Structure formats: structure tokens, C-alpha cells
Tab-separated table of N, CA and C in Angstrom:
chain	number	residue	atom	x	y	z
A	232	UNK	N	153.813	145.602	54.857
A	232	UNK	CA	153.678	145.585	53.080
A	232	UNK	C	153.857	147.272	52.771
A	233	UNK	N	154.095	146.648	51.581
A	233	UNK	CA	155.027	147.459	51.221
A	233	UNK	C	153.838	148.492	50.636
A	234	UNK	N	154.686	149.760	50.006
A	234	UNK	CA	153.278	150.358	49.431
A	234	UNK	C	152.779	150.648	47.872
A	235	UNK	N	153.621	149.655	46.970
A	235	UNK	CA	153.365	149.129	45.669
A	235	UNK	C	152.253	147.866	45.713
A	236	UNK	N	152.599	147.058	47.008
A	236	UNK	CA	151.313	145.968	47.032
A	236	UNK	C	149.969	146.773	47.196
A	237	UNK	N	150.115	147.637	48.071
A	237	UNK	CA	148.725	148.865	48.550
A	237	UNK	C	148.245	148.925	47.136
A	238	UNK	N	149.048	149.842	46.618
A	238	UNK	CA	148.513	150.413	45.247
A	238	UNK	C	147.975	149.448	44.188
A	239	UNK	N	148.508	148.329	43.834
A	239	UNK	CA	148.589	147.087	43.285
A	239	UNK	C	147.136	146.513	43.316
A	240	UNK	N	146.458	146.069	44.380
A	240	UNK	CA	145.401	145.652	45.166
A	240	UNK	C	143.938	146.493	44.966
A	241	UNK	N	144.145	148.003	45.045
A	241	UNK	CA	142.863	148.786	44.227
A	241	UNK	C	142.939	148.860	42.951
A	242	UNK	N	143.924	148.809	42.175
A	242	UNK	CA	143.956	148.543	41.114
A	242	UNK	C	142.947	147.479	40.365
A	243	UNK	N	143.839	146.338	40.793
A	243	UNK	CA	143.216	144.886	40.506
A	243	UNK	C	141.848	145.229	40.958
A	244	UNK	N	140.859	145.447	42.035
A	244	UNK	CA	139.768	145.585	42.138
A	244	UNK	C	138.727	146.180	41.103
A	245	UNK	N	139.363	147.385	40.604
A	245	UNK	CA	138.822	148.176	39.764
A	245	UNK	C	138.895	147.565	38.453
A	246	UNK	N	139.970	146.959	38.010
A	246	UNK	CA	139.842	146.422	36.639
A	246	UNK	C	139.001	145.288	36.788
A	247	UNK	N	139.001	144.529	38.135
A	247	UNK	CA	137.842	143.101	38.082
A	247	UNK	C	136.637	143.933	37.732
A	248	UNK	N	136.317	144.840	38.502
A	248	UNK	CA	134.865	145.975	38.525
A	248	UNK	C	134.448	146.405	37.429
A	249	UNK	N	135.249	146.674	36.439
A	249	UNK	CA	135.306	146.955	35.020
A	249	UNK	C	134.804	145.669	34.320
A	250	UNK	N	135.104	144.670	34.577
A	250	UNK	CA	135.426	143.595	33.542
A	250	UNK	C	134.067	143.067	34.093
A	251	UNK	N	133.633	143.120	35.396
A	251	UNK	CA	132.164	142.291	35.830
A	251	UNK	C	130.859	143.316	35.271
A	252	UNK	N	131.348	145.014	35.011
A	252	UNK	CA	130.402	145.140	34.583
A	252	UNK	C	130.095	145.079	33.275
A	253	UNK	N	131.176	145.306	32.409
A	253	UNK	CA	130.974	144.662	30.748
A	253	UNK	C	130.117	143.376	30.747
A	254	UNK	N	130.660	142.513	31.459
A	254	UNK	CA	130.119	141.134	31.284
A	254	UNK	C	128.871	141.154	31.157
A	255	UNK	N	128.437	142.086	32.736
A	255	UNK	CA	127.007	142.161	33.060
A	255	UNK	C	126.198	143.141	31.870
A	256	UNK	N	126.616	143.989	31.315
A	256	UNK	CA	126.133	144.439	29.900
A	256	UNK	C	125.818	143.855	28.789
A	257	UNK	N	126.674	142.682	28.724
A	257	UNK	CA	127.057	141.822	27.419
A	257	UNK	C	125.896	141.221	27.454
A	258	UNK	N	125.535	140.550	29.033
A	258	UNK	CA	124.587	139.295	29.606
A	258	UNK	C	123.215	140.078	29.388
A	259	UNK	N	122.863	141.594	29.156
A	259	UNK	CA	121.660	141.825	29.645
A	259	UNK	C	121.563	142.111	27.930
A	260	UNK	N	122.120	142.729	26.864
A	260	UNK	CA	122.425	142.461	25.934
A	260	UNK	C	121.678	141.604	25.154
A	261	UNK	N	122.509	139.952	25.249
A	261	UNK	CA	122.301	138.942	24.886
A	261	UNK	C	120.782	138.867	25.245
A	262	UNK	N	120.181	139.061	26.395
A	262	UNK	CA	119.059	138.543	27.187
A	262	UNK	C	117.812	139.327	26.155
A	263	UNK	N	118.105	140.704	26.137
A	263	UNK	CA	117.189	141.203	25.320
A	263	UNK	C	117.145	140.949	24.146
A	264	UNK	N	117.563	139.978	23.378
A	264	UNK	CA	117.298	140.392	21.964
A	264	UNK	C	117.427	138.484	21.979
A	265	UNK	N	116.829	137.788	22.655
A	265	UNK	CA	116.609	136.113	22.624
A	265	UNK	C	115.480	136.103	21.446
A	266	UNK	N	115.719	135.645	20.198
A	266	UNK	CA	114.983	134.894	19.647
A	266	UNK	C	114.919	133.699	19.407
A	267	UNK	N	114.081	133.214	18.650
A	267	UNK	CA	113.871	131.795	18.122
A	267	UNK	C	112.860	131.517	17.070
A	268	UNK	N	113.590	131.161	15.764
A	268	UNK	CA	112.421	130.794	15.071
A	268	UNK	C	112.255	129.121	15.048
A	269	UNK	N	111.060	129.173	15.457
A	269	UNK	CA	110.339	127.753	15.491
A	269	UNK	C	110.406	127.140	14.354
A	270	UNK	N	110.283	127.488	13.139
A	270	UNK	CA	110.507	127.083	12.008
A	270	UNK	C	111.630	126.554	11.529
A	271	UNK	N	112.681	127.174	12.035
A	271	UNK	CA	114.329	126.712	11.730
A	271	UNK	C	114.445	125.300	11.795
A	272	UNK	N	115.628	124.536	11.490
A	272	UNK	CA	116.193	123.558	11.586
A	272	UNK	C	116.940	123.727	12.651
A	273	UNK	N	117.712	124.669	13.134
A	273	UNK	CA	118.673	124.620	14.321
A	273	UNK	C	118.137	125.114	15.036
A	274	UNK	N	117.694	124.938	16.606
A	274	UNK	CA	117.011	125.851	17.488
A	274	UNK	C	118.087	125.939	19.043
A	275	UNK	N	118.166	127.100	19.243
A	275	UNK	CA	118.885	126.933	20.324
A	275	UNK	C	117.715	126.614	21.611
A	276	UNK	N	116.609	126.736	21.879
A	276	UNK	CA	116.169	125.702	22.733
A	276	UNK	C	114.548	126.078	21.927
A	277	UNK	N	113.697	124.782	22.014
A	277	UNK	CA	112.890	124.291	21.607
A	277	UNK	C	112.124	123.390	20.713
A	278	UNK	N	111.051	123.277	20.104
A	278	UNK	CA	110.644	122.220	18.867
A	278	UNK	C	109.731	122.885	17.965
A	279	UNK	N	110.175	122.128	16.507
A	279	UNK	CA	109.736	122.869	15.575
A	279	UNK	C	108.219	122.912	15.819
A	280	UNK	N	107.553	123.560	15.107
A	280	UNK	CA	106.389	123.917	14.722
A	280	UNK	C	105.897	123.546	13.586
A	281	UNK	N	105.176	122.451	13.197
A	281	UNK	CA	104.333	122.527	11.849
A	281	UNK	C	102.789	122.775	11.973
A	282	UNK	N	102.450	123.803	11.534
A	282	UNK	CA	100.707	124.362	12.133
A	282	UNK	C	100.659	124.465	9.895
A	283	UNK	N	99.628	123.568	9.971
A	283	UNK	CA	99.157	123.402	8.738
A	283	UNK	C	98.645	125.110	7.947
A	284	UNK	N	98.290	125.589	8.815
A	284	UNK	CA	97.862	127.275	8.201
A	284	UNK	C	99.186	128.033	8.249
A	285	UNK	N	100.229	127.701	8.613
A	285	UNK	CA	101.424	127.996	7.732
A	285	UNK	C	102.032	127.874	6.503
A	286	UNK	N	101.602	128.937	5.564
A	286	UNK	CA	102.458	128.498	4.439
A	286	UNK	C	103.709	127.728	4.147
A	287	UNK	N	104.406	127.952	4.467
A	287	UNK	CA	105.502	126.918	4.316
A	287	UNK	C	106.664	127.333	5.470
A	288	UNK	N	107.767	126.139	5.402
A	288	UNK	CA	108.996	126.632	6.001
A	288	UNK	C	110.002	127.884	6.036
A	289	UNK	N	109.592	128.262	5.103
A	289	UNK	CA	110.746	129.294	4.789
A	289	UNK	C	109.720	130.981	5.221
A	290	UNK	N	108.441	130.360	5.732
A	290	UNK	CA	108.126	131.596	6.878
A	290	UNK	C	107.773	130.835	7.886
A	291	UNK	N	108.661	130.935	8.738
A	291	UNK	CA	107.905	130.487	9.957
A	291	UNK	C	107.769	131.116	10.814
A	292	UNK	N	106.889	130.523	12.256
A	292	UNK	CA	106.104	131.479	13.408
A	292	UNK	C	107.576	131.926	13.904
A	293	UNK	N	108.047	133.222	14.570
A	293	UNK	CA	108.918	133.166	15.235
A	293	UNK	C	108.458	133.429	16.503
A	294	UNK	N	109.623	133.026	17.059
A	294	UNK	CA	109.677	133.720	18.835
A	294	UNK	C	110.285	133.884	19.786
A	295	UNK	N	109.825	135.054	20.086
A	295	UNK	CA	111.156	136.041	21.362
A	295	UNK	C	110.374	136.066	22.710
A	296	UNK	N	111.714	136.856	23.514
A	296	UNK	CA	111.407	136.612	25.401
A	296	UNK	C	111.323	137.887	25.216
A	297	UNK	N	110.342	138.274	26.203
A	297	UNK	CA	111.161	139.669	27.108
A	297	UNK	C	111.119	138.739	28.677
A	298	UNK	N	112.607	140.090	28.816
A	298	UNK	CA	112.867	139.378	30.230
A	298	UNK	C	113.080	140.440	30.967
A	299	UNK	N	113.405	140.298	32.463
A	299	UNK	CA	113.785	141.558	33.497
A	299	UNK	C	114.655	141.073	34.298
A	300	UNK	N	115.814	141.799	34.663
A	300	UNK	CA	116.635	140.823	36.071
A	300	UNK	C	115.933	141.503	37.313
A	301	UNK	N	115.856	139.931	38.076
A	301	UNK	CA	114.893	140.339	39.499
A	301	UNK	C	115.676	139.472	40.419
A	302	UNK	N	116.053	140.044	41.260
A	302	UNK	CA	116.471	139.460	42.752
A	302	UNK	C	117.929	138.803	42.025
A	303	UNK	N	118.744	139.347	40.968
A	303	UNK	CA	119.637	138.904	40.579
A	303	UNK	C	120.113	137.599	39.495
A	304	UNK	N	118.589	137.409	39.110
A	304	UNK	CA	118.763	136.289	37.707
A	304	UNK	C	117.353	136.690	36.929
A	305	UNK	N	117.652	136.334	35.318
A	305	UNK	CA	116.985	136.980	34.534
A	305	UNK	C	115.501	136.417	34.334
A	306	UNK	N	114.382	136.757	34.564
A	306	UNK	CA	112.781	136.283	34.078
A	306	UNK	C	112.611	136.570	33.140
A	307	UNK	N	111.766	135.374	32.512
A	307	UNK	CA	111.247	135.597	31.182
A	307	UNK	C	109.979	136.120	31.692
A	308	UNK	N	109.713	137.428	31.315
A	308	UNK	CA	108.261	137.370	31.921
A	308	UNK	C	106.755	137.208	30.826
A	309	UNK	N	107.795	137.147	29.454
A	309	UNK	CA	106.750	137.035	28.223
A	309	UNK	C	106.983	136.309	27.402
A	310	UNK	N	106.555	135.255	26.527
A	310	UNK	CA	107.162	134.725	25.337
A	310	UNK	C	105.979	135.471	24.157
A	311	UNK	N	106.457	135.993	22.922
A	311	UNK	CA	105.461	136.365	21.422
A	311	UNK	C	105.970	135.564	20.467
A	312	UNK	N	104.660	135.121	19.869
A	312	UNK	CA	104.878	134.197	18.881
A	312	UNK	C	104.482	135.412	17.822
A	313	UNK	N	104.898	135.447	16.655
A	313	UNK	CA	104.944	136.598	15.896
A	313	UNK	C	105.253	136.092	14.052
A	314	UNK	N	104.637	136.185	12.927
A	314	UNK	CA	104.360	136.143	11.522
A	314	UNK	C	103.769	135.311	11.520
A	315	UNK	N	102.791	135.065	12.390
A	315	UNK	CA	101.765	133.793	12.135
A	315	UNK	C	100.607	134.433	11.045
A	316	UNK	N	100.755	133.665	10.191
A	316	UNK	CA	99.638	133.498	8.711
A	316	UNK	C	98.321	134.019	9.270
A	317	UNK	N	97.732	134.749	8.083
A	317	UNK	CA	96.203	135.169	8.591
A	317	UNK	C	95.475	133.951	8.369
A	318	UNK	N	95.996	132.613	7.596
A	318	UNK	CA	95.276	131.439	7.063
A	318	UNK	C	95.297	130.760	8.851
A	319	UNK	N	96.162	130.909	9.754
A	319	UNK	CA	95.798	130.730	10.943
A	319	UNK	C	94.411	131.933	11.798
A	320	UNK	N	93.737	132.827	11.191
A	320	UNK	CA	92.986	133.421	11.957
A	320	UNK	C	92.066	132.497	12.765
A	321	UNK	N	91.589	132.864	13.915
A	321	UNK	CA	90.676	132.016	14.602
A	321	UNK	C	90.979	130.601	14.765
A	322	UNK	N	91.625	130.291	14.567
A	322	UNK	CA	92.375	128.783	14.781
A	322	UNK	C	92.149	128.902	16.208
A	323	UNK	N	92.299	127.695	16.918
A	323	UNK	CA	92.637	127.556	18.439
A	323	UNK	C	93.981	127.130	18.853
A	324	UNK	N	94.968	127.508	19.616
A	324	UNK	CA	96.174	127.634	19.992
A	324	UNK	C	96.450	127.237	21.499
A	325	UNK	N	97.677	126.241	21.809
A	325	UNK	CA	97.906	125.826	22.666
A	325	UNK	C	99.655	125.890	23.000
A	326	UNK	N	100.198	126.250	23.991
A	326	UNK	CA	101.289	126.933	24.053
A	326	UNK	C	101.535	126.509	25.692
A	327	UNK	N	103.279	125.480	25.655
A	327	UNK	CA	103.679	124.795	26.438
A	327	UNK	C	104.916	125.242	26.673
A	328	UNK	N	105.454	125.990	28.428
A	328	UNK	CA	107.466	125.934	28.020
A	328	UNK	C	107.985	124.663	28.726
A	329	UNK	N	108.431	123.943	28.884
A	329	UNK	CA	109.330	123.118	29.408
A	329	UNK	C	107.918	122.148	29.925
A	330	UNK	N	107.338	122.119	28.979
A	330	UNK	CA	106.208	120.833	28.973
A	330	UNK	C	105.244	120.870	29.866
A	331	UNK	N	105.071	122.125	30.305
A	331	UNK	CA	103.833	122.628	31.350
A	331	UNK	C	103.281	123.876	30.370
A	332	UNK	N	102.086	123.199	30.198
A	332	UNK	CA	100.777	124.469	29.284
A	332	UNK	C	101.228	125.662	30.424
A	333	UNK	N	101.184	126.706	29.115
A	333	UNK	CA	100.738	128.222	29.742
A	333	UNK	C	99.711	128.754	29.064
A	334	UNK	N	99.419	128.494	28.008
A	334	UNK	CA	98.135	129.248	27.449
A	334	UNK	C	97.560	128.691	26.655
A	335	UNK	N	96.466	128.810	26.610
A	335	UNK	CA	94.989	128.141	25.426
A	335	UNK	C	94.666	129.192	24.699
A	336	UNK	N	93.929	128.891	23.728
A	336	UNK	CA	92.980	130.337	23.409
A	336	UNK	C	92.784	129.707	22.079
A	337	UNK	N	91.838	130.920	21.850
A	337	UNK	CA	91.759	131.383	19.861
A	337	UNK	C	92.358	132.400	19.410
A	338	UNK	N	93.228	131.945	18.514
A	338	UNK	CA	93.244	133.511	17.813
A	338	UNK	C	92.642	134.442	17.158
A	339	UNK	N	93.204	135.925	17.386
A	339	UNK	CA	92.381	136.792	17.277
A	339	UNK	C	92.233	136.888	15.513
A	340	UNK	N	91.460	137.698	14.841
A	340	UNK	CA	91.259	137.650	13.871
A	340	UNK	C	92.546	138.436	13.206
A	341	UNK	N	92.898	137.988	11.938
A	341	UNK	CA	94.528	138.522	11.221
A	341	UNK	C	94.291	138.848	9.836
A	342	UNK	N	94.359	140.164	9.759
A	342	UNK	CA	93.774	140.601	8.533
A	342	UNK	C	94.356	140.218	7.192
A	343	UNK	N	93.746	139.631	6.135
A	343	UNK	CA	93.860	139.002	4.756
A	343	UNK	C	95.285	139.736	4.383
A	344	UNK	N	96.138	139.072	4.197
A	344	UNK	CA	97.404	139.510	3.834
A	344	UNK	C	98.601	140.033	4.876
A	345	UNK	N	98.052	140.040	6.071
A	345	UNK	CA	98.826	140.569	6.717
A	345	UNK	C	99.189	139.459	8.095
A	346	UNK	N	100.419	139.635	8.816
A	346	UNK	CA	100.756	138.705	9.687
A	346	UNK	C	100.240	138.555	11.314
A	347	UNK	N	100.158	137.703	11.726
A	347	UNK	CA	99.414	138.152	13.364
A	347	UNK	C	100.554	137.904	14.726
A	348	UNK	N	100.077	138.623	15.873
A	348	UNK	CA	101.042	138.448	16.834
A	348	UNK	C	100.381	138.212	18.057
A	349	UNK	N	101.162	137.150	18.990
A	349	UNK	CA	100.715	136.912	19.930
A	349	UNK	C	101.444	136.552	20.944
A	350	UNK	N	100.681	137.496	21.986
A	350	UNK	CA	102.063	137.449	23.453
A	350	UNK	C	101.421	136.981	24.380
A	351	UNK	N	102.161	136.086	25.280
A	351	UNK	CA	101.454	134.827	26.147
A	351	UNK	C	102.531	135.736	27.361
A	352	UNK	N	101.745	136.007	28.378
A	352	UNK	CA	102.582	136.495	29.639
A	352	UNK	C	103.317	135.328	30.326
A	353	UNK	N	103.811	135.336	31.151
A	353	UNK	CA	105.231	134.110	32.091
A	353	UNK	C	105.084	134.671	33.250
A	354	UNK	N	104.932	133.575	34.455
A	354	UNK	CA	105.130	133.770	35.498
A	354	UNK	C	105.923	132.509	36.336
A	355	UNK	N	106.927	133.201	36.597
A	355	UNK	CA	107.798	132.847	37.523
A	355	UNK	C	108.723	131.949	36.918
A	356	UNK	N	109.223	132.277	35.594
A	356	UNK	CA	110.343	131.219	35.303
A	356	UNK	C	111.578	132.223	34.686
A	357	UNK	N	112.635	131.010	34.905
A	357	UNK	CA	113.910	132.022	35.084
A	357	UNK	C	114.354	131.477	33.731
A	358	UNK	N	114.949	132.450	33.126
A	358	UNK	CA	115.021	132.413	31.620
A	358	UNK	C	116.184	131.696	31.608
A	359	UNK	N	117.002	130.942	32.152
A	359	UNK	CA	118.129	129.881	32.156
A	359	UNK	C	117.084	128.620	32.213
A	360	UNK	N	116.279	128.528	33.015
A	360	UNK	CA	115.431	127.186	32.972
A	360	UNK	C	114.723	126.765	31.590
A	361	UNK	N	114.446	128.450	31.078
A	361	UNK	CA	113.793	127.529	29.582
A	361	UNK	C	114.407	127.022	28.699
A	362	UNK	N	113.720	125.483	28.742
A	362	UNK	CA	114.565	124.518	27.722
A	362	UNK	C	113.726	124.337	26.482
A	363	UNK	N	112.371	124.329	26.427
A	363	UNK	CA	111.610	123.974	25.477
A	363	UNK	C	110.455	124.703	25.573
A	364	UNK	N	109.781	124.777	24.220
A	364	UNK	CA	108.629	126.092	23.915
A	364	UNK	C	107.624	125.488	22.600
A	365	UNK	N	106.778	124.322	22.989
A	365	UNK	CA	106.010	123.989	22.257
A	365	UNK	C	104.322	125.047	21.794
A	366	UNK	N	104.148	125.001	20.523
A	366	UNK	CA	103.321	125.725	20.177
A	366	UNK	C	102.299	124.643	19.103
A	367	UNK	N	100.805	124.762	19.196
A	367	UNK	CA	100.382	123.762	18.551
A	367	UNK	C	98.809	124.828	18.296
A	368	UNK	N	98.603	124.890	16.728
A	368	UNK	CA	97.651	125.361	16.283
A	368	UNK	C	96.861	124.855	15.513
A	369	UNK	N	95.678	124.540	15.824
A	369	UNK	CA	94.531	123.354	15.456
A	369	UNK	C	93.152	123.758	15.621
A	370	UNK	N	92.383	122.955	14.482
A	370	UNK	CA	90.981	123.918	14.508
A	370	UNK	C	89.501	122.488	15.157
């Protein structure tokens, strides 16, 4: 082996390590900023929600995820529904991820003129496996 071959190999490893670190940071940024407007016409994942208590399509209920890296993969730890109209205050809801119900209950009172937020903890949900989120608000 020549000395130049020996020098090239560690250099290649350093470059590969740098590229992998950069990709990891980019992936972390993308995972922590995962937002999905349920009222939009184009969804990355999910189903459009039509809640009679939500005023219009121009003001949709927003969906975001909290994720964390665990055992080498990102896990969705919680989903948050925000921008919920005060007209939905006290109504019942059901939330499903990939067709499996993850939460039911009644929305907390929402002060008139403000927007409500609902956070739902998730367990054992790989972020890459989330294909759809369904939200039903009813009375």
C-alpha cells in the first residue's frame, strides 16, 4: 500500500461522516417542523376535516406533531390540533391515526374570540408510519 492510499481513506471517512452528520441535522429539523393543515387542499398525510363549528376553509384546524429520536428512529410522541374555533367549545371529538382511534373526549371550553388547542399523546407510533390522521368534532 502506498502512503497516498492510506491518507485518502481517512479523508474519505471524514467526508462521509460530515455528510451523514449534515443529513442527520437536516432530518431532525424536518421532523421537528412537521406541520399539516387539515383544512388545506393538499396534505402530506391525513384527511381533510369538515367541522360544522369551524367557520370556513380559510381558517382550518392545524395539525402538528412532536417527535423524538428513539432507538435510531423518530417516534411521534404527540399530535396537537390548534386553531380550533370557539364555536367548537365543549363539543365531542374523536381522533384516529392510520384508522386506529387514539383519543376521544370533549373539547375544553374555548373563550369567545380565541382559538382552542388540543394535545393528544401518542404511544409506540413511528413517525414514518403515520399515513393518515382523522379528526371528527360532533355534538
